Tab-separated table of C-alpha atoms and ligand atoms in Angstrom:
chain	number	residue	atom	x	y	z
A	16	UNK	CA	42.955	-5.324	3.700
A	17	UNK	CA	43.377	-2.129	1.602
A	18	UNK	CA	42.207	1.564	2.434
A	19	UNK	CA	38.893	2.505	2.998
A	20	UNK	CA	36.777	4.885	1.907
A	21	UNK	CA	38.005	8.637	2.329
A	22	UNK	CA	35.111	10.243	4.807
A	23	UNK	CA	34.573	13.603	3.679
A	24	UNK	CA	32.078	16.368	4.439
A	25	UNK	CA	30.889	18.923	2.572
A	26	UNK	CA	31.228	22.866	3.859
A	27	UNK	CA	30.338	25.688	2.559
A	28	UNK	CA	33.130	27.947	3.785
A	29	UNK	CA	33.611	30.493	6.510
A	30	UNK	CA	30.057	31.599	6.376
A	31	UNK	CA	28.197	28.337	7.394
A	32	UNK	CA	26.882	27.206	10.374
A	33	UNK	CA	28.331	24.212	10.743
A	34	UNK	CA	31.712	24.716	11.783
A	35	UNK	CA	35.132	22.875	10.467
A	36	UNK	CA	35.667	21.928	14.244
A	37	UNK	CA	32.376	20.278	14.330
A	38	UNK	CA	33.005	18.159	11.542
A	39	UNK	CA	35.889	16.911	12.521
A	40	UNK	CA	34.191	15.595	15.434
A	41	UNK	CA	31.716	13.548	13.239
A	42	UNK	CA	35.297	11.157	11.957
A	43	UNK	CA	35.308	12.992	8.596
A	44	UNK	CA	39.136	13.526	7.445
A	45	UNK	CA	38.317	15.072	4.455
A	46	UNK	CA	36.326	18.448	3.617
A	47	UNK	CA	34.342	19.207	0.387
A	48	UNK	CA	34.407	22.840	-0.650
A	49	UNK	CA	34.329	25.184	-3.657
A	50	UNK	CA	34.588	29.148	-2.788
A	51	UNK	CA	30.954	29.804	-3.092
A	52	UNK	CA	32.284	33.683	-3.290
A	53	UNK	CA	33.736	34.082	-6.962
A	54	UNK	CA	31.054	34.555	-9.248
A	55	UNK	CA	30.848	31.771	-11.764
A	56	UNK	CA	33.196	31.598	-14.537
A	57	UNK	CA	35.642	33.821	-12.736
A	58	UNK	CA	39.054	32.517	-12.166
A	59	UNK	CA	40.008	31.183	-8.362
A	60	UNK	CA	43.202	32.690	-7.638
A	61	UNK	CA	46.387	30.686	-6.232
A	62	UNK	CA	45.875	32.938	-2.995
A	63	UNK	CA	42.324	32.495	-2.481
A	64	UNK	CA	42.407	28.631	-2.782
A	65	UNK	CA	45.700	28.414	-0.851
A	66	UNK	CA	43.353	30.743	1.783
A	67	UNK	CA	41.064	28.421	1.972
A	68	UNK	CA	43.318	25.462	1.924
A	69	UNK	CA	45.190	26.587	5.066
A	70	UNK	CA	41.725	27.517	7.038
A	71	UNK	CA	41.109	23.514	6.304
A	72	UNK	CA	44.322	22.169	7.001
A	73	UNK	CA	44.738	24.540	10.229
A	74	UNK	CA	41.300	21.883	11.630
A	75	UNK	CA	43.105	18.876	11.166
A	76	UNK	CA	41.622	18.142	7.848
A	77	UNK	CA	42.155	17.853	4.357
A	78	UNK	CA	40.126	19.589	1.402
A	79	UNK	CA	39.970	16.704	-0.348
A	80	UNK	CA	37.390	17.587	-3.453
A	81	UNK	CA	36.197	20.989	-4.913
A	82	UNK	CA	32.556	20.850	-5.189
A	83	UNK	CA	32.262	22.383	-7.702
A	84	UNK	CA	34.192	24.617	-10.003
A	85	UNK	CA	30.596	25.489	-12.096
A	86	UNK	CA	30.216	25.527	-15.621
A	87	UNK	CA	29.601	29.025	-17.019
A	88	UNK	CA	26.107	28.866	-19.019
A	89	UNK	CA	28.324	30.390	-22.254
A	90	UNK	CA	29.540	26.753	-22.079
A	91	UNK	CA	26.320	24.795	-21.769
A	92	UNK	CA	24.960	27.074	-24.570
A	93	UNK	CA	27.880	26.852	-26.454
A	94	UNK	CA	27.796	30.738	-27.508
A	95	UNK	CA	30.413	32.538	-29.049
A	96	UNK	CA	32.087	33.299	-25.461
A	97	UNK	CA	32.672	29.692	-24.819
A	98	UNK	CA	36.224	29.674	-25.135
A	99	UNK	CA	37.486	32.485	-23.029
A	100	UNK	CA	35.536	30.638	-20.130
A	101	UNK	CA	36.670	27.592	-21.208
A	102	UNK	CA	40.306	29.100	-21.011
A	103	UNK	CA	39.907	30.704	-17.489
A	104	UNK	CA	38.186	27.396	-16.483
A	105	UNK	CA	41.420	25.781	-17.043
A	106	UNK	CA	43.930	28.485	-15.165
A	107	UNK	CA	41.840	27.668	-12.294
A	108	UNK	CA	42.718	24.348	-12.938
A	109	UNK	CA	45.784	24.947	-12.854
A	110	UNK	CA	45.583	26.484	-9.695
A	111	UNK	CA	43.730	23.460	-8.014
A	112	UNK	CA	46.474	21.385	-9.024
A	113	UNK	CA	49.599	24.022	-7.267
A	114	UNK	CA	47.567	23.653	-4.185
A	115	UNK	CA	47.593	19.873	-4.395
A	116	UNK	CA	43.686	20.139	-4.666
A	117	UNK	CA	43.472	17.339	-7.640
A	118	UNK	CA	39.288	16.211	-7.726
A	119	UNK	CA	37.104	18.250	-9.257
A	120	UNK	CA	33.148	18.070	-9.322
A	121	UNK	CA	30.980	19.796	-11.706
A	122	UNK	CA	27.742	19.747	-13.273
A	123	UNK	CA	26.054	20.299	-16.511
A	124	UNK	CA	22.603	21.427	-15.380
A	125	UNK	CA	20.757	24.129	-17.701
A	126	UNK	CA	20.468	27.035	-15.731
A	127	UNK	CA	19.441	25.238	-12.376
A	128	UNK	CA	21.288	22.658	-9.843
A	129	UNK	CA	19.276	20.768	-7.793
A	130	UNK	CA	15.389	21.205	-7.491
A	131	UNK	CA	13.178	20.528	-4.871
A	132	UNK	CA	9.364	21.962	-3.437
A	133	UNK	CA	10.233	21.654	0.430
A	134	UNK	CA	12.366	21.418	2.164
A	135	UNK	CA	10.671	20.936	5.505
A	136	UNK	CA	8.852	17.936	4.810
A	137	UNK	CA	8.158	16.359	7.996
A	138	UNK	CA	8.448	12.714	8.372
A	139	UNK	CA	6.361	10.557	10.654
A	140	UNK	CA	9.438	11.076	13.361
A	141	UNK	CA	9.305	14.892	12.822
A	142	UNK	CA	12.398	15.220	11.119
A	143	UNK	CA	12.477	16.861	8.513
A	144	UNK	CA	13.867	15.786	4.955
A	145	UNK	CA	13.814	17.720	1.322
A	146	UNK	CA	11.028	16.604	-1.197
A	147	UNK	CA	10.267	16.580	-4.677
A	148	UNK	CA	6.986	16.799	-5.660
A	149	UNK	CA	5.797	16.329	-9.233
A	150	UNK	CA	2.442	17.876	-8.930
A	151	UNK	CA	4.111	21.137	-7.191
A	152	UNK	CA	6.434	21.515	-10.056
A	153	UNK	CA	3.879	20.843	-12.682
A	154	UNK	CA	2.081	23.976	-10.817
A	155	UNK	CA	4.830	26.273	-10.890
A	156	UNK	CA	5.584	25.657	-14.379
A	157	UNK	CA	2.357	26.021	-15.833
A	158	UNK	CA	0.478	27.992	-13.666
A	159	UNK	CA	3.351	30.733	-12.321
A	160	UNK	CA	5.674	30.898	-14.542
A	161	UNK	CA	3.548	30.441	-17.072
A	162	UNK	CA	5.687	28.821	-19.426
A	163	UNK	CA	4.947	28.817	-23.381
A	164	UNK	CA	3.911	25.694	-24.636
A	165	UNK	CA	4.299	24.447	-20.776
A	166	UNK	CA	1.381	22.498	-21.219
A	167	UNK	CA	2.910	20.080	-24.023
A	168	UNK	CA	4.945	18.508	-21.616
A	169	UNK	CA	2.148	17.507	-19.073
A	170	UNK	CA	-1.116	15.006	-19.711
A	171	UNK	CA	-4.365	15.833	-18.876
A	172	UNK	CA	-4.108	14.084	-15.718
A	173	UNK	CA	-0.636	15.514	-15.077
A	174	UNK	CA	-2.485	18.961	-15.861
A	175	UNK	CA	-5.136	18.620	-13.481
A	176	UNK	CA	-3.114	17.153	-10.317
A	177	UNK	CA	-1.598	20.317	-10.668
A	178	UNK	CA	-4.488	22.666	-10.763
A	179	UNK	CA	-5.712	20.790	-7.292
A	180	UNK	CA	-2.242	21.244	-5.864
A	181	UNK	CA	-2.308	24.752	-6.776
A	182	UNK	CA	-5.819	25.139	-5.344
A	183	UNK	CA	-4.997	23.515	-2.083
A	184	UNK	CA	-2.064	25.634	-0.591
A	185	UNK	CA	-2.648	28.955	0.695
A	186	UNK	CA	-0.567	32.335	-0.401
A	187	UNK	CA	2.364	31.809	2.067
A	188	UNK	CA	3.092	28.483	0.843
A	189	UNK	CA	2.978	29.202	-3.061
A	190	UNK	CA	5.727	32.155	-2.374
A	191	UNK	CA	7.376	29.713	-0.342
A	192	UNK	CA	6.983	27.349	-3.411
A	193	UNK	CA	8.668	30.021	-5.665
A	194	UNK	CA	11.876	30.512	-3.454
A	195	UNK	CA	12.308	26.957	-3.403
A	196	UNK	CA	12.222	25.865	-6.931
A	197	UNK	CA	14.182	29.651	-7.542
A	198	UNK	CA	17.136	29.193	-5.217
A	199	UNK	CA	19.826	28.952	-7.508
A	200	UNK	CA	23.337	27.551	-7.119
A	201	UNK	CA	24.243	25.744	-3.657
A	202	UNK	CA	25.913	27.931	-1.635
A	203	UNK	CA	25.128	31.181	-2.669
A	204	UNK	CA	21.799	32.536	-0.975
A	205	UNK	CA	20.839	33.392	-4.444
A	206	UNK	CA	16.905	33.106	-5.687
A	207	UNK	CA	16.413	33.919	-9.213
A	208	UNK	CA	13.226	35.936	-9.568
A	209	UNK	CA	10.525	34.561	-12.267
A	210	UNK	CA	11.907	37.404	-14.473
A	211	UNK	CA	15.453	36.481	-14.446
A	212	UNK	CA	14.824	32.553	-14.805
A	213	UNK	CA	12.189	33.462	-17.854
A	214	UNK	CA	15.430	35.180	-19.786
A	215	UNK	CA	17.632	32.245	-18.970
A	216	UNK	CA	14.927	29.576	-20.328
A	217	UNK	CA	14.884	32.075	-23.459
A	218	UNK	CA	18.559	31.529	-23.691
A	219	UNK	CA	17.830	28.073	-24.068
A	220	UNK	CA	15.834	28.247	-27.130
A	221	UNK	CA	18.596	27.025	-29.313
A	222	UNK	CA	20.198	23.948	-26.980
A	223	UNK	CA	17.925	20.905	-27.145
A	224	UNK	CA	19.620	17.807	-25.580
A	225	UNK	CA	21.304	16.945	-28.024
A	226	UNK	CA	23.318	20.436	-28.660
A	227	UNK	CA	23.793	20.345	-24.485
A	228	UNK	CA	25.195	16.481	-24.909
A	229	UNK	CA	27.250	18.667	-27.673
A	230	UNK	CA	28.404	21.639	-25.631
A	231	UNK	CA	29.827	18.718	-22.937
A	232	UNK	CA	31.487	17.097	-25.199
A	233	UNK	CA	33.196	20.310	-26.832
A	234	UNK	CA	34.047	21.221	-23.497
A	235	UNK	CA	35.516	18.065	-21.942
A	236	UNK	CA	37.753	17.720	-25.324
A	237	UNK	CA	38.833	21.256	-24.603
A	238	UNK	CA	39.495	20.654	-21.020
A	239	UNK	CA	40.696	17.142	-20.194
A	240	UNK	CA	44.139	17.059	-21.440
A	241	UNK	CA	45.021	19.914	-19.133
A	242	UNK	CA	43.377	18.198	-16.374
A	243	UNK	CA	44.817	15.448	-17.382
A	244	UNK	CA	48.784	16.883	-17.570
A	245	UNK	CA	47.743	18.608	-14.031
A	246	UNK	CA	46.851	15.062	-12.337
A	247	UNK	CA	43.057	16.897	-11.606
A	248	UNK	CA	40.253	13.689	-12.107
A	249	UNK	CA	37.134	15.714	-13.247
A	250	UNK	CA	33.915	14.122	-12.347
A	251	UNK	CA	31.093	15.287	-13.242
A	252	UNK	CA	27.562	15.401	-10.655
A	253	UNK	CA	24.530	13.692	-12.538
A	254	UNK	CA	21.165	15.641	-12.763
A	255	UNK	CA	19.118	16.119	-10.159
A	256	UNK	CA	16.386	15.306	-10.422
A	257	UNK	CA	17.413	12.530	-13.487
A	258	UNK	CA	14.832	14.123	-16.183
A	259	UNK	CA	14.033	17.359	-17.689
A	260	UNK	CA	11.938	20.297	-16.213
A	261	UNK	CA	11.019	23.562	-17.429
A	262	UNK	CA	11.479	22.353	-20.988
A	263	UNK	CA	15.375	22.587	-20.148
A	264	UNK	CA	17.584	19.494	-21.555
A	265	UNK	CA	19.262	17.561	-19.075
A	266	UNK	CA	21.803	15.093	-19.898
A	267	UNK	CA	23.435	13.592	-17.335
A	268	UNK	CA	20.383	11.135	-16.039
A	269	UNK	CA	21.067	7.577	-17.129
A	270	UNK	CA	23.932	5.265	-17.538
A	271	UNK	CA	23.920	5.645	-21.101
A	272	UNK	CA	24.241	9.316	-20.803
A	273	UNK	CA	26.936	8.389	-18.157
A	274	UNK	CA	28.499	6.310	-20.960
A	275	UNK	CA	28.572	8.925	-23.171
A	276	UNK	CA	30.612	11.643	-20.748
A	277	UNK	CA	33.313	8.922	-20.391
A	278	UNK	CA	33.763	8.158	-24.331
A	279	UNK	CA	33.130	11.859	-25.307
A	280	UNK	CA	36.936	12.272	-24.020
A	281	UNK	CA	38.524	9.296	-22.783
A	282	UNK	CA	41.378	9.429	-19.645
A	283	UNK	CA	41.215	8.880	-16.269
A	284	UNK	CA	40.673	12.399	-15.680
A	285	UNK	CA	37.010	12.607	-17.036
A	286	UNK	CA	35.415	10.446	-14.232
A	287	UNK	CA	32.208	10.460	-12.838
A	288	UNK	CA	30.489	11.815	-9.166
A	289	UNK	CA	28.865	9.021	-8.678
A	290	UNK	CA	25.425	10.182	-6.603
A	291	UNK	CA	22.739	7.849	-5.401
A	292	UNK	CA	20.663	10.577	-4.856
A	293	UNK	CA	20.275	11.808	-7.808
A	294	UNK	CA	20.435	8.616	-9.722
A	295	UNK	CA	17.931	7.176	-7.449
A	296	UNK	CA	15.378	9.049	-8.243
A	297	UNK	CA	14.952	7.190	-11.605
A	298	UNK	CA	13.689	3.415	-11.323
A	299	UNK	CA	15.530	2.740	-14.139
A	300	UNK	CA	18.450	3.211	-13.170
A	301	UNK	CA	20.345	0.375	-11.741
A	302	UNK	CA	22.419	1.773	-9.238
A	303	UNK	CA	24.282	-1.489	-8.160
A	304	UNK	CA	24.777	-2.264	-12.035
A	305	UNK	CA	26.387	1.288	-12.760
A	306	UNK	CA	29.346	0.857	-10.212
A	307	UNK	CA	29.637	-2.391	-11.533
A	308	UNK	CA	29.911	-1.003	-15.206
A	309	UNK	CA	31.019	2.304	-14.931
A	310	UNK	CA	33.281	2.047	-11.258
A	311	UNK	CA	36.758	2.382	-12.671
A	312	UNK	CA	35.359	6.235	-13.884
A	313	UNK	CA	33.942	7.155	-10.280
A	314	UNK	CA	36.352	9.390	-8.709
A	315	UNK	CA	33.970	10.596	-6.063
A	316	UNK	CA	30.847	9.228	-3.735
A	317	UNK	CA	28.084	10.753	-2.696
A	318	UNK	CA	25.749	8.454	-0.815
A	319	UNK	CA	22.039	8.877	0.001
A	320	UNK	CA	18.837	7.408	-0.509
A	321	UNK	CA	15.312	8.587	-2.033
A	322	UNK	CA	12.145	7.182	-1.331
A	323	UNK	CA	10.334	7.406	-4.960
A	324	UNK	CA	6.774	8.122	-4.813
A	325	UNK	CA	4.579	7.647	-7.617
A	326	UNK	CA	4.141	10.012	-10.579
A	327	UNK	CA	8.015	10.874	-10.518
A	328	UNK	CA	7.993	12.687	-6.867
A	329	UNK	CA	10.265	11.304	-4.133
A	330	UNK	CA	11.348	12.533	-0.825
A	331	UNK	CA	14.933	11.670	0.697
A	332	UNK	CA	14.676	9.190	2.988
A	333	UNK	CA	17.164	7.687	5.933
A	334	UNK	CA	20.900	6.318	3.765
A	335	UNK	CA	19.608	2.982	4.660
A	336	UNK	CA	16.342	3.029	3.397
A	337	UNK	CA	14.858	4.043	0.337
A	338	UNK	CA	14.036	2.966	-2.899
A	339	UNK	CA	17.754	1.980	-3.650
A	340	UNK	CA	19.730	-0.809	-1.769
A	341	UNK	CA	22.466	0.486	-0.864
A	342	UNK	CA	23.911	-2.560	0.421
A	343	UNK	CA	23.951	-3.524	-3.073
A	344	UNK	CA	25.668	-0.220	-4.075
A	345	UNK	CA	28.707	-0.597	-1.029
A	346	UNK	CA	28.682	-4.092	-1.946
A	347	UNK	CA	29.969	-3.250	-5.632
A	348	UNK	CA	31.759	-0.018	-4.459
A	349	UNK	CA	34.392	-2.324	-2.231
A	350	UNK	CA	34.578	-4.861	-5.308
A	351	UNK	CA	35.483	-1.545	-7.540
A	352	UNK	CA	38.511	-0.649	-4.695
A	353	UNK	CA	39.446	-4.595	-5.069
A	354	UNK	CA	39.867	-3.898	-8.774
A	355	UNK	CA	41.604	-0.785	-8.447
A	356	UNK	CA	44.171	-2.684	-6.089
A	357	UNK	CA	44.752	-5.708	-8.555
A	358	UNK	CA	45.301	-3.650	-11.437
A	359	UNK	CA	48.083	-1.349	-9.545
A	360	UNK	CA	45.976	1.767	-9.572
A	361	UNK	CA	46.591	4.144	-6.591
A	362	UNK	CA	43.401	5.824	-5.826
A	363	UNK	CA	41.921	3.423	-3.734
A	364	UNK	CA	40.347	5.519	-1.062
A	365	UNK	CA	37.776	7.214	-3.149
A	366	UNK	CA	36.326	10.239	-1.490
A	367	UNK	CA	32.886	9.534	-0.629
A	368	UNK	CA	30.633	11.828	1.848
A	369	UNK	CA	26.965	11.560	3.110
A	370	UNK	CA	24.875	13.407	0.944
A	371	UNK	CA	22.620	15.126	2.326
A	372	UNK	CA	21.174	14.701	5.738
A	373	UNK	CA	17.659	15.075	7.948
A	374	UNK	CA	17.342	17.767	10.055
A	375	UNK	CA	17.446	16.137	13.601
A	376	UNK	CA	17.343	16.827	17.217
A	377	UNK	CA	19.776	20.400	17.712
A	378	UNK	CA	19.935	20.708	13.883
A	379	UNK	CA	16.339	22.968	13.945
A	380	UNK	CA	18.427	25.344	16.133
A	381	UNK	CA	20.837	26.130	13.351
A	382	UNK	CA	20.085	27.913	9.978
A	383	UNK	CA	21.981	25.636	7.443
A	384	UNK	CA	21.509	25.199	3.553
A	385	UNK	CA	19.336	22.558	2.705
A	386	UNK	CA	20.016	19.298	3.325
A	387	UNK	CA	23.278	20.157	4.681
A	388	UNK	CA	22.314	19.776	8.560
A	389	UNK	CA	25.016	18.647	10.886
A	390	UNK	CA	23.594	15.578	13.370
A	391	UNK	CA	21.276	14.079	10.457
A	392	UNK	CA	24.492	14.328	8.130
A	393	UNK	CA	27.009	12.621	10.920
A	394	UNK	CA	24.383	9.511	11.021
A	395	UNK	CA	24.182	9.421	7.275
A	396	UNK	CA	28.341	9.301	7.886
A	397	UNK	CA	27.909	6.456	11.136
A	398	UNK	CA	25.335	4.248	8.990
A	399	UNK	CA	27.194	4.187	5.722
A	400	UNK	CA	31.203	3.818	7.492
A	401	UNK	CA	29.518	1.187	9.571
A	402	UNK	CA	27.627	-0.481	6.297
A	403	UNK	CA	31.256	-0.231	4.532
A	404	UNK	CA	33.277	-1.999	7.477
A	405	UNK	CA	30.653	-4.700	7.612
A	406	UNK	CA	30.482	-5.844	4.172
A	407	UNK	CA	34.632	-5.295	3.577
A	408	UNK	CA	35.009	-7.948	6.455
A	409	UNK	CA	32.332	-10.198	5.492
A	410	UNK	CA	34.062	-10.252	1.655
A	411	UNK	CA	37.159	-9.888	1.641
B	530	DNO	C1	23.298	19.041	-3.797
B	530	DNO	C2	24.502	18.740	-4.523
B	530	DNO	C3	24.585	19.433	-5.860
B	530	DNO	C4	25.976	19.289	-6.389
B	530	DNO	C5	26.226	19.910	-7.715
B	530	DNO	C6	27.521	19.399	-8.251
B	530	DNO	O1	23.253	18.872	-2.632
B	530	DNO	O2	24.740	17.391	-4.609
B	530	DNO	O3	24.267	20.754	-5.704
B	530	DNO	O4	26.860	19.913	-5.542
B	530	DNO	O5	25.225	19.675	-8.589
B	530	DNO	O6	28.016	20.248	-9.202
């Protein structure tokens, strides 16, 4: 029998709720973090990470993957700039690496990460779960923000779902629409106001997907081989949610697009974060297939399930349940370890962590970040370590 899984948890530092103490009561051994403090692009010093590293280790844990060292928007737009964030990009790196800190995530969102309407929506068990909701969007983006030539990317019927949505929710729940879709990067209490986002999208006027597909590329040729010579496996977060919005490019949805991070710069350091989640959320994706395909590049897990609803809105659902099987996913996940053991490789406890949770029972008493609730989290973790003992046994 070879390792399992690493169980990891994501925290967002000294300043969140949940405590390192209480997640090491949920079985986790590994912790998730990124220091949500230094402003993007700036470099992490060897005394801040080694700060953080020794808060960590001083629970009984490990900090087992940086999520995430972000991508400075000089890089996505590939502007003259590019290089001296590129350049600091890699001293922090380097940094990782001294502190033994060797998995990195990142993302290549325009402007954005995630993007959801609510995130209280209440399911019929009054828990409450994060949603997506196509109509809500479609609002916001042609009826608040106002976006030029908004209404291109919207039918008629598209168009007019919107209007009624719009229509139908009083004054308090548009603003609270606007500070939703606005929040800006995990961790940060950040909300960019209609103004600020409006410049960024101008920024954007240049970098269709194919100049953001590009911009990757450019910058996992200019970063790998230091990764690479540092022992860091980069792995990048697919979009979420898996298509454009706002008229912003997104490239990281699909397989192929998957396909094409991996060969853009080939060595095991330019892996992939392989999330359900976010994956999920397309019906054409075939979650089950990718691990199959693409496993020996996933360097990191994150595990969840979406419930897709019809005109491209989903909500997140139980880990279990959902629109993808992710019996089917495990399944393929411990045949990727079995690989990884045949062929000699080392790194056969791949980090995974529960992505996202409910909020549950005591979690309404605590103010966390979004989807990052403590007791609907830790039976995310019980369901999916009990799903992964179950099927190891049964095939191996
Ligand atoms: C949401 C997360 C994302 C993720 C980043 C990775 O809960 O999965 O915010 O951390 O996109 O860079």
């Amino acid at each position: 029998m070879f390792s399992n899984l690493e169980q990891t948890f994501r925290w967002f530092g000294p300043s969140d709720a949940v405590t390192l103490a209480a997640i090491r009561q949920t079985g986790a051994t590994g912790i998730v973090n990124a220091l949500h403090h230094i402003p993007c692009g700036d470099i992490w010093s060897l005394e801040e990470i080694k700060l953080r590293d020794d808060m960590i280790k001083a629970a009984g844990m490990r900090w087992s993957v940086v999520e995430s060292v972000n991508i400075h928007e000089s890089i996505k737009t590939g502007t003259k700039q590019r290089d001296e964030y590129i350049e600091k990009y890699i001293i922090t790196l380097k940094n990782l690496s001294e502190a033994g800190i060797k998995t990195v995530c990142y993302n290549f969102m325009p402007v954005l990460d995630w993007t959801r309407t609510n995130i209280d929506f209440r399911l019929p068990n009054n828990a409450s779960a994060l949603r997506y909701h196509a109509p809500a969007v479609a609002a916001f983006d042609l009826y608040i923000l106002e976006r030029e030539n908004a209404f291109n990317d919207f039918t008629p019927q598209q168009q007019q779902d919107a209007k009624t949505y719009l229509d139908s929710i009083s004054a308090e729940e548009k603003g609270r629409l606007v500070n939703t879709v606005m929040a800006g990067l995990p961790g940060t209490g950040e909300v960019l106001t209609i103004d600020e986002f409006k410049d960024h999208l101008k920024k954007y006027a240049e970098t269709d997907a194919k100049a953001l597909k590009e911009n990757l590329a450019y910058f996992l040729k200019a970063i790998i081989p230091d990764a690479e010579g540092l022992g860091i496996k980069m792995c990048i977060h697919p979009d979420d949610p898996p298509f454009p919005i706002f008229g912003l490019p997104r490239v990281v949805s699909t397989e192929k697009d998957l396909l094409d991070v991996v060969n853009a710069c080939p060595s095991v350091s330019n892996g992939i974060t392989f999330c359900t989640g976010s994956l999920g959320a397309r019906a054409d994706n075939d979650l089950p297939g990718i691990v199959n395909r693409l496993g020996t590049h996933i360097h990191f897990l994150h595990l969840r399930n979406v419930q897709r609803e019809p005109g491209g809105s989903f909500y997140e659902a139980d880990h279990l349940n959902g629109s993808s099987d992710m019996y089917a996913v495990m399944k393929n996940v411990i045949l990727e370890q079995k690989k990884r053991l045949e062929s000699g490789r080392d790194d056969i406890a791949i980090p995974m962590r529960p992505d996202h949770g409910h909020k549950l029972l005591d979690d309404f008493n605590y103010s966390t970040y979004p989807g990052y609730s403590i007791i609907g989290r830790l039976k995310g973790l019980a369901e999916l370590r009990g799903l992964e003992m179950g099927i190891k046994r049964s095939i191996i």
